[in-house]
Short mmCIF file of C-alpha atoms and ligand atoms in Angstrom, two decimals:
data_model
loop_
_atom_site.label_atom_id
_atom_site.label_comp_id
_atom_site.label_asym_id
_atom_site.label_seq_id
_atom_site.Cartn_x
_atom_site.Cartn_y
_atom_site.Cartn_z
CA UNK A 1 0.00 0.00 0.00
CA UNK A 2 2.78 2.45 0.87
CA UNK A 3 4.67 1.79 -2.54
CA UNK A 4 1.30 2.76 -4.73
CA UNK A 5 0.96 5.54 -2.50
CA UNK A 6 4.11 6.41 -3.43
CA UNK A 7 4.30 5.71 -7.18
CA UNK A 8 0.80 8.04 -6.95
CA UNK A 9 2.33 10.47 -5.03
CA UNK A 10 5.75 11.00 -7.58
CA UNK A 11 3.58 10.85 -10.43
CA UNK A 12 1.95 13.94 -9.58
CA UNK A 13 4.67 15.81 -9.10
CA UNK A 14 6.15 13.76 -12.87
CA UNK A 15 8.47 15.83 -14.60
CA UNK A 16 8.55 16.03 -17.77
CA UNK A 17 11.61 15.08 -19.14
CA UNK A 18 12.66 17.45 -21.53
CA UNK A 19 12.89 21.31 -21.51
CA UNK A 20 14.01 22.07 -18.26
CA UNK A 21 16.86 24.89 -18.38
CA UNK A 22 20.54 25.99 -18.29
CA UNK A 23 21.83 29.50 -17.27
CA UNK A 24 24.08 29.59 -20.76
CA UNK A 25 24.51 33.62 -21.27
CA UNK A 26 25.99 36.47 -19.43
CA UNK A 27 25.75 40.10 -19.75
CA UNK A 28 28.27 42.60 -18.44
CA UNK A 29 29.51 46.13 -19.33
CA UNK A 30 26.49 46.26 -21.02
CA UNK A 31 26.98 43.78 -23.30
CA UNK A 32 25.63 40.51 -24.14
CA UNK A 33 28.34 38.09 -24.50
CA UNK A 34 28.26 34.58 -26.76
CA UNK A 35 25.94 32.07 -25.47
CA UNK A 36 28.53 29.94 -22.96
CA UNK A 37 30.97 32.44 -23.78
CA UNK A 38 32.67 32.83 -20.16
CA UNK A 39 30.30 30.19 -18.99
CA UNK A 40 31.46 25.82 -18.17
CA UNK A 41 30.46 24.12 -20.48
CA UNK A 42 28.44 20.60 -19.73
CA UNK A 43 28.82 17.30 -20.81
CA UNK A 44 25.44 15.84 -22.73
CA UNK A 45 24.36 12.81 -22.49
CA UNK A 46 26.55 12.42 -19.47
CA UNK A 47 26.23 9.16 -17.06
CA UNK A 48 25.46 10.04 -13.09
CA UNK A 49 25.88 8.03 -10.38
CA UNK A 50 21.97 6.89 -9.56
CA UNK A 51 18.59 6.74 -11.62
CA UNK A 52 16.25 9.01 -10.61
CA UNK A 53 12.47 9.17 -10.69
CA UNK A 54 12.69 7.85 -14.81
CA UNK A 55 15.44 9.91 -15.46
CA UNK A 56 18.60 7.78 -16.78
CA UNK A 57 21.47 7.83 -15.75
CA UNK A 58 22.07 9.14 -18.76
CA UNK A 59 21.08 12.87 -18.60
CA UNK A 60 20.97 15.67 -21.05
CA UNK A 61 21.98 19.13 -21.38
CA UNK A 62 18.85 20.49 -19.45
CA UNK A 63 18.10 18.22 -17.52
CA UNK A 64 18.13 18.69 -13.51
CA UNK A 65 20.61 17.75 -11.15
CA UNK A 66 19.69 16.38 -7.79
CA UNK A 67 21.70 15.64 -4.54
CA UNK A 68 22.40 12.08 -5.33
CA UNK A 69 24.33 13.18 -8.69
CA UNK A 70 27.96 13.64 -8.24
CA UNK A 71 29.48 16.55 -6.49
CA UNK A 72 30.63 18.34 -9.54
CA UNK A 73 27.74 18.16 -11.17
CA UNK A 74 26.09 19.52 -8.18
CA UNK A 75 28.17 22.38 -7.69
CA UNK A 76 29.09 23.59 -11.49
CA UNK A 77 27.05 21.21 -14.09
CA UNK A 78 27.92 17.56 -15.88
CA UNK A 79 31.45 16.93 -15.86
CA UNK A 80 32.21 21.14 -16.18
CA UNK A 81 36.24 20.18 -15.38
CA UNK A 82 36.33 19.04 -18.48
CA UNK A 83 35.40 22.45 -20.65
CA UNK A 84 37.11 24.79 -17.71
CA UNK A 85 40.15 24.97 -19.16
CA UNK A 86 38.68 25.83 -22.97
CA UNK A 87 36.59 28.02 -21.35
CA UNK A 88 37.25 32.24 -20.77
CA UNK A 89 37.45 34.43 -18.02
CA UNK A 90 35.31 37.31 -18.12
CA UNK A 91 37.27 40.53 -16.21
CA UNK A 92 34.40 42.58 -14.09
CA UNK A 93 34.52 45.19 -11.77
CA UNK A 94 33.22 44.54 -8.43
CA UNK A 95 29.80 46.39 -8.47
CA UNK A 96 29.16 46.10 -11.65
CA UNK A 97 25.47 44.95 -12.64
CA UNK A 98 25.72 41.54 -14.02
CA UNK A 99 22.67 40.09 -15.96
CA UNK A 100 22.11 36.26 -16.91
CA UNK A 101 19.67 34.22 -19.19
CA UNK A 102 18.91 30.79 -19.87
CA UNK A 103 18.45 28.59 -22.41
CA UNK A 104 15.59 25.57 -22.63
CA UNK A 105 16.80 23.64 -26.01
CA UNK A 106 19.27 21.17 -26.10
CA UNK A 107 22.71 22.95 -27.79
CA UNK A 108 22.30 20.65 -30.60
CA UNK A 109 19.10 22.48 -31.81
CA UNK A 110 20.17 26.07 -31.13
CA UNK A 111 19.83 28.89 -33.59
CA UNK A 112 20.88 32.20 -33.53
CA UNK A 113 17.23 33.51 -33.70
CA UNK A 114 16.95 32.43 -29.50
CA UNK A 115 19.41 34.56 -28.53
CA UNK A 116 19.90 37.41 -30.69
CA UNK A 117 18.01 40.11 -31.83
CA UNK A 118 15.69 39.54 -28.65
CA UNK A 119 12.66 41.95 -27.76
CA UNK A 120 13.55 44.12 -24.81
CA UNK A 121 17.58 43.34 -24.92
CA UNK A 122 17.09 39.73 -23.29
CA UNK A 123 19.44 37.50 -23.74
CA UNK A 124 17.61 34.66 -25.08
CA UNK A 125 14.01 34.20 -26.73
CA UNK A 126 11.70 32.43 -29.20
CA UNK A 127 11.59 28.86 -28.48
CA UNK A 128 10.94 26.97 -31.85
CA UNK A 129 8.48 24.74 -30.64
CA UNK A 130 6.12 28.03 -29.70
CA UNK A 131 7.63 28.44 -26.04
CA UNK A 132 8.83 31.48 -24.53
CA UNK A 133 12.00 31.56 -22.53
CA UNK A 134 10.08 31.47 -19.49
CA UNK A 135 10.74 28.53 -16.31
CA UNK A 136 9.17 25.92 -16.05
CA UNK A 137 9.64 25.11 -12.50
CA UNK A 138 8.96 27.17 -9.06
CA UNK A 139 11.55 28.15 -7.04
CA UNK A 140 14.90 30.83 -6.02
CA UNK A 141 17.01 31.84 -8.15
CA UNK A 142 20.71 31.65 -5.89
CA UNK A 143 23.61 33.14 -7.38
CA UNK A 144 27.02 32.28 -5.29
CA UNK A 145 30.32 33.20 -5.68
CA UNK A 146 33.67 30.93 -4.66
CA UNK A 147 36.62 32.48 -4.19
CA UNK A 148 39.61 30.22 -6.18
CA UNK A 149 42.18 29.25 -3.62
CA UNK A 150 45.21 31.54 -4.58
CA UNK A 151 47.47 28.46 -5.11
CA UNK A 152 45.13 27.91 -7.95
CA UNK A 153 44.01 29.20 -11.57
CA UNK A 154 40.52 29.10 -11.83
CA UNK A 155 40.72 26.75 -15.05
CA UNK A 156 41.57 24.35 -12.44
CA UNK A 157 39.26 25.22 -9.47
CA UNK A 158 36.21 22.41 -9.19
CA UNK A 159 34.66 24.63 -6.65
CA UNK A 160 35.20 22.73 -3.32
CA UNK A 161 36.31 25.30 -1.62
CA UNK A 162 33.60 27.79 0.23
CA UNK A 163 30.40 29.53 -1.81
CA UNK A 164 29.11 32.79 -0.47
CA UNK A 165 25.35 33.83 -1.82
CA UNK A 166 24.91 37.26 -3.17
CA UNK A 167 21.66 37.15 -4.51
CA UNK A 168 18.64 35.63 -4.54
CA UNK A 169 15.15 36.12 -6.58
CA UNK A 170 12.23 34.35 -4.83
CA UNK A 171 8.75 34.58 -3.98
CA UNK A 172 6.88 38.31 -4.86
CA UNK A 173 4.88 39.38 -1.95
CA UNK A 174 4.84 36.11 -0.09
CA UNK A 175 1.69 36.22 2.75
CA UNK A 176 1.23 33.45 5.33
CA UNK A 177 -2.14 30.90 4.04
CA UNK A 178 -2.02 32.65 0.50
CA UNK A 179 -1.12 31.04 -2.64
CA UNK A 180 2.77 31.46 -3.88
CA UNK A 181 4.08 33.69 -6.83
CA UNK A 182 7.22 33.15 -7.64
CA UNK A 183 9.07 35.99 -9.33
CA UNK A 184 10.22 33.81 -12.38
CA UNK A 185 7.66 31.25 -12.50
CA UNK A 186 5.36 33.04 -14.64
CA UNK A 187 4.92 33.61 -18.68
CA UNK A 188 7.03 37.09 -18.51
CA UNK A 189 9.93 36.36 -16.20
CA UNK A 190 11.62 39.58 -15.48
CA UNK A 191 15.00 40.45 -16.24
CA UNK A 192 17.61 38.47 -14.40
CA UNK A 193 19.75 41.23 -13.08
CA UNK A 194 22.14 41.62 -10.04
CA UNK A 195 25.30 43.11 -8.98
CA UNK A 196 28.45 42.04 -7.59
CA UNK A 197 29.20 43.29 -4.08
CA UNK A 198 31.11 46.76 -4.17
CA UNK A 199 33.16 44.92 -1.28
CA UNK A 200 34.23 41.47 -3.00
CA UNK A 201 38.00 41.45 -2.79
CA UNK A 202 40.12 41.09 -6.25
CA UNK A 203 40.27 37.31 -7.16
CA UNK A 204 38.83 34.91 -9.84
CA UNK A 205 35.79 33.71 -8.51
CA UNK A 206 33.40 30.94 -10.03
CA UNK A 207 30.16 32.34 -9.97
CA UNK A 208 27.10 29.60 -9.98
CA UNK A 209 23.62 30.38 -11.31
CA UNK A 210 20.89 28.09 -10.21
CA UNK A 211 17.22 27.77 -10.11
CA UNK A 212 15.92 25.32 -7.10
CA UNK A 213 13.05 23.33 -7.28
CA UNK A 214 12.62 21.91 -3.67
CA UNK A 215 11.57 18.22 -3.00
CA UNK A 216 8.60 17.74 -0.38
CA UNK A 217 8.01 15.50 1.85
CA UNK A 218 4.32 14.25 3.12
CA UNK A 219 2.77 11.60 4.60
CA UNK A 220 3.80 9.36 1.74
CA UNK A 221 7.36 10.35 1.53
CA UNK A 222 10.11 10.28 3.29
CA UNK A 223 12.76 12.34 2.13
CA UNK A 224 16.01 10.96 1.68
CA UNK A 225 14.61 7.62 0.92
CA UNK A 226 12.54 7.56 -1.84
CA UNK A 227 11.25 10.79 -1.52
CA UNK A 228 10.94 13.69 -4.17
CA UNK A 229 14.67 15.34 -4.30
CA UNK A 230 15.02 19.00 -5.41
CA UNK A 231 15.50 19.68 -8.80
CA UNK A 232 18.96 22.08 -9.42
CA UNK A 233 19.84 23.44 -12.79
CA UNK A 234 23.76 24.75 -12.19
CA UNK A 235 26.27 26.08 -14.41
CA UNK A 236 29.31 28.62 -13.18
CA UNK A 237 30.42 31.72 -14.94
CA UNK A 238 34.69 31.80 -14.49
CA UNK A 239 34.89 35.47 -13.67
CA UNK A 240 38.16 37.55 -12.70
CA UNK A 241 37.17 40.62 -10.16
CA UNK A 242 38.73 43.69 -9.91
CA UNK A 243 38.17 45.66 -7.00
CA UNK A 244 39.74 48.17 -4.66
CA UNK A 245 37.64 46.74 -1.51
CA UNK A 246 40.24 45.59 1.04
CA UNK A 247 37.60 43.20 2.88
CA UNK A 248 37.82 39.76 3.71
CA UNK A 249 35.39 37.46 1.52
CA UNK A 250 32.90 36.44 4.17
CA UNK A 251 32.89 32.51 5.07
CA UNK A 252 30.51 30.57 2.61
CA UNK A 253 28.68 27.32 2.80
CA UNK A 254 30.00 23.94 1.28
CA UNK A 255 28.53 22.00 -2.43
CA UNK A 256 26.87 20.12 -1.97
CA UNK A 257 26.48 19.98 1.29
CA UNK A 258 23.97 22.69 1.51
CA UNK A 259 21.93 21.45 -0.98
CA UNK A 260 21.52 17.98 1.23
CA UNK A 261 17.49 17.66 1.23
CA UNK A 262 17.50 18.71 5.24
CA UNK A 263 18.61 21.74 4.67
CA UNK A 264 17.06 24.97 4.84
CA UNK A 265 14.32 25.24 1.18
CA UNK A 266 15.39 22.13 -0.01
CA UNK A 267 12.76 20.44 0.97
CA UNK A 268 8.82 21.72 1.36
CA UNK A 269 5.79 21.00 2.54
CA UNK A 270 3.67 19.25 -0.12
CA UNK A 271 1.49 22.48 0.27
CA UNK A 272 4.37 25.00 -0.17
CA UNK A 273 5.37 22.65 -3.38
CA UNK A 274 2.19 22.82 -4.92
CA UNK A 275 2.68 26.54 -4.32
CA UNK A 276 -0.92 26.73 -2.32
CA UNK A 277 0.44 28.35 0.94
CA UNK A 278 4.15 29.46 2.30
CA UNK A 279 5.61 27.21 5.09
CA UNK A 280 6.14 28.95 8.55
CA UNK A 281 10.30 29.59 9.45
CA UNK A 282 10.85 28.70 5.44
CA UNK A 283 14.29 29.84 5.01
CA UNK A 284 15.83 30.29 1.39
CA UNK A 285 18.54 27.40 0.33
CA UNK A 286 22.23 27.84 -0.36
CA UNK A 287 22.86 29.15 2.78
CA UNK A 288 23.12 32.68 4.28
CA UNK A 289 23.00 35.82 1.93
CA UNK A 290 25.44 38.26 1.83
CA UNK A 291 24.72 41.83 1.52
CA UNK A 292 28.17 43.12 0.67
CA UNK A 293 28.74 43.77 4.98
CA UNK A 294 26.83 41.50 6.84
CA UNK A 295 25.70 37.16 5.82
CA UNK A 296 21.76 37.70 6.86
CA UNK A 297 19.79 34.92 6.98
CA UNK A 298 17.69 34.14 3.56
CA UNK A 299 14.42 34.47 4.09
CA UNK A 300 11.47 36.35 2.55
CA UNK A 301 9.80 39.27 3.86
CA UNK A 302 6.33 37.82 4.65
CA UNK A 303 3.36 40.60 4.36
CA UNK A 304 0.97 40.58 7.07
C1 NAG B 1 28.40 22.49 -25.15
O1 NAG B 1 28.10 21.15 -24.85
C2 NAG B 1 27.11 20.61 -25.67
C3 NAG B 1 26.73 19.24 -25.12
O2 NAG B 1 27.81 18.59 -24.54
C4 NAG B 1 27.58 20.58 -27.10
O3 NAG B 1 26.58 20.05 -27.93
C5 NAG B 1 27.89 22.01 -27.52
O4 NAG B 1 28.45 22.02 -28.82
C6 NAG B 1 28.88 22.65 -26.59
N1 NAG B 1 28.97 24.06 -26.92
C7 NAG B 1 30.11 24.74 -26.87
C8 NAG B 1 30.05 26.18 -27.22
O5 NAG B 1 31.14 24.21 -26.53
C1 NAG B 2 15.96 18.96 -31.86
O1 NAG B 2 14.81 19.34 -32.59
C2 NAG B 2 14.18 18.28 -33.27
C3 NAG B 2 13.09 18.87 -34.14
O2 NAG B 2 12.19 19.61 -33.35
C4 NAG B 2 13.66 17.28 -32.26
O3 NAG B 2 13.07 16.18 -32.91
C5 NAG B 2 14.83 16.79 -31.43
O4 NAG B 2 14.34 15.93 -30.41
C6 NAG B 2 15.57 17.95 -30.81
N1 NAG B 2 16.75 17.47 -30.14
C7 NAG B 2 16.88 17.56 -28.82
C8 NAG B 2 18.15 16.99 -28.27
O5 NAG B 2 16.07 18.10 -28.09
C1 NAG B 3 20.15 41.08 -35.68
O1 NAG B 3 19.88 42.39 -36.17
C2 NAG B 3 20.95 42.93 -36.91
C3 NAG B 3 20.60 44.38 -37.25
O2 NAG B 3 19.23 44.51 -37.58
C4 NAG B 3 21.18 42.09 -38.16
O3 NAG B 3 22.25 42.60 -38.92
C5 NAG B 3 21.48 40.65 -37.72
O4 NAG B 3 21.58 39.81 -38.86
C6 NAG B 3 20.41 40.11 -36.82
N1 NAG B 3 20.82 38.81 -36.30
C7 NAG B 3 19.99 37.77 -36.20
C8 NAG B 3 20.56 36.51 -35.63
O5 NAG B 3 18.81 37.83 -36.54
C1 NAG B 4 2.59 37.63 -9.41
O1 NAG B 4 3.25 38.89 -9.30
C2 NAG B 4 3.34 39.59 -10.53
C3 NAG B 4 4.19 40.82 -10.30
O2 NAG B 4 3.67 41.60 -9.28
C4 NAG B 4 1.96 39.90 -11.04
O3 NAG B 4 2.06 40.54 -12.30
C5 NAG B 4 1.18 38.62 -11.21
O4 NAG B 4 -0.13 38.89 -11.59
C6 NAG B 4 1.19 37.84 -9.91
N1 NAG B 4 0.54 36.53 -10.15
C7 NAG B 4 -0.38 36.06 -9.36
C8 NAG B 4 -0.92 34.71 -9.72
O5 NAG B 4 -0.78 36.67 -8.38
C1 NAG B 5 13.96 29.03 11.24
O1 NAG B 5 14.92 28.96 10.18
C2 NAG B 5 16.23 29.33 10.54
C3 NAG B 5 17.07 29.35 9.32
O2 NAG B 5 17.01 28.14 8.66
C4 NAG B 5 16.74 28.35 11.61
O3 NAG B 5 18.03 28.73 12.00
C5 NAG B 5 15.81 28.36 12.79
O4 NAG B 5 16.21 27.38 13.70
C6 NAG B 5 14.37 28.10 12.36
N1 NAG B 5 13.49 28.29 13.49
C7 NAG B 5 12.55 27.42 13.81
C8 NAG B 5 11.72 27.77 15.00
O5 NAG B 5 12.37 26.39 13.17
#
């Protein structure tokens, strides 16, 4: 009885298994840059270590990543070592406004047409099969930042080290027993724009884009057994920052240990999943937020 319970209770929550999303472009100075220009490259098909509610191992470009996948996938994307070193660094100025986009097609089917030339100056549009670039999944937006060891070249850096948050795009105008709108899950997703902390020290720094989808648990589920497992989407920007700021880089969080499903927003209430009502104390994942002075914790400011 439990197992159909629980075969009832995935297939509700049955993802589809195709376009899902990658963070592939960055803007800076102004400009749009190449799509993955600056930006790991991932391996597709590429085998992890587990299957995974139908997924193979086998998974493609856009598919998610969940906590059971290997540690550099979970931190960076599919086997990103292996396109660091072909891939640039992108100089930026610390406070300078940063914008991202992502991508929902598979590389092998991308035309120019989705990402240039876009209405409004996005950096990525018109879906041939009649989609928008819009998400197709609820959830944060978490943008870290990991400073590379100075022993090491970033080309090299797997990201093991410590991850500091610096932004974070959630829920609009969240209210306790009132259904959930999420700033990006929507038809017209605004722009994805954000800055890099005046007070980041000079460095290279990997800088990971992701878009959580948490697992919940209910009655049915346990989490951490069979349970539903968040859904990630990473891929890390290599980034060399120039700054005059003279402060120490605050003390991060680990990857992918902060993304283990007990930690804080990785896992939900079934409720809070099915975006119907907020969950009381629900924190933000990825750890503590930095402001640029102070690591606050992540959570939204609930209206009364
Ligand atoms: C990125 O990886 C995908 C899948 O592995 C591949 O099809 C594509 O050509 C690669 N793109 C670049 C710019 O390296
Ligand atoms: C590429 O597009 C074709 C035509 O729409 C589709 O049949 C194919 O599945 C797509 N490839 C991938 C990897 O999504
Ligand atoms: C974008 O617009 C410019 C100027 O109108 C044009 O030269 C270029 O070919 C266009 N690129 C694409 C991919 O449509
Ligand atoms: C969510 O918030 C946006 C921005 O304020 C608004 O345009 C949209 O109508 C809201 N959606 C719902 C379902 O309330
Ligand atoms: C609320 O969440 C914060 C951050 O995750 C945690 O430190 C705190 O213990 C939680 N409080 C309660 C009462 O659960």
């Amino acid at each position: 009885m439990a197992l159909i319970l629980l075969i009832i209770a995935l297939s509700t929550i049955a993802h589809i298994a195709q376009g899902h999303f990658t963070f592939v472009r960055v803007k800076a100075d102004g400009e749009w840059k190449s799509p993955l220009q600056y930006i790991r490259n991932k391996t597709s098909p590429y085998d992890e270590l587990k299957f995974y509610e139908g997924n193979f191992l086998y998974r493609y470009y856009n598919w998610p990543t969940y906590i059971i996948d290997r540690p550099e996938s979970v931190r960076c994307g599919r086997d990103n070592m292996n396109h660091a070193q072909g891939t640039e660094v992108l100089s930026v100025k610390a406070g300078d406004t940063i914008e991202i986009a992502h991508q929902r097609e598979e590389p092998e089917n991308w035309t120019d047409d989705m990402f240039y030339n876009c209405t409004d100056d996005r950096g990525s549009c018109f879906h041939k099969l009649g989609w928008v670039q819009d998400f197709n999944h609820p959830g944060p937006l978490l943008i870290h930042l990991s400073k590379v060891p100075s022993s090491q070249d970033i080309r090299t850096y797997d990201g093991s080290g410590e991850w500091v948050k610096i932004h974070t795009l959630g829920l609009t105008n969240p209210r306790y027993g009132q259904p959930l709108n999420w700033t990006l899950y929507r038809s017209d997703p605004p722009h994805i724009t954000f800055k890099i902390p005046a007070q980041t020290p000079s460095g290279q720094y990997l800088m990971r884009m992701d878009l959580i989808w948490s697992g919940a648990t209910n009655e049915y589920i346990n989490i951490g057994d069979d349970g539903s497992l968040a859904q990630m989407y990473p891929s890390c920007a290599q980034l060399n920052i120039q700054s005059e700021s003279k402060a120490e880089f605050p003390k991060g969080v680990k990857i992918p240990e902060i993304f283990q499903p007990l930690e804080p927003g990785m896992t939900t209430s079934w409720d809070m999943l099915n975006n119907q009502k907020l969950d009381e104390n629900y924190t933000y994942p990825g750890g503590p937020l930095w402001n640029g002075e102070d690591l606050v914790v992540d959570k939204p400011v609930v209206l009364e």
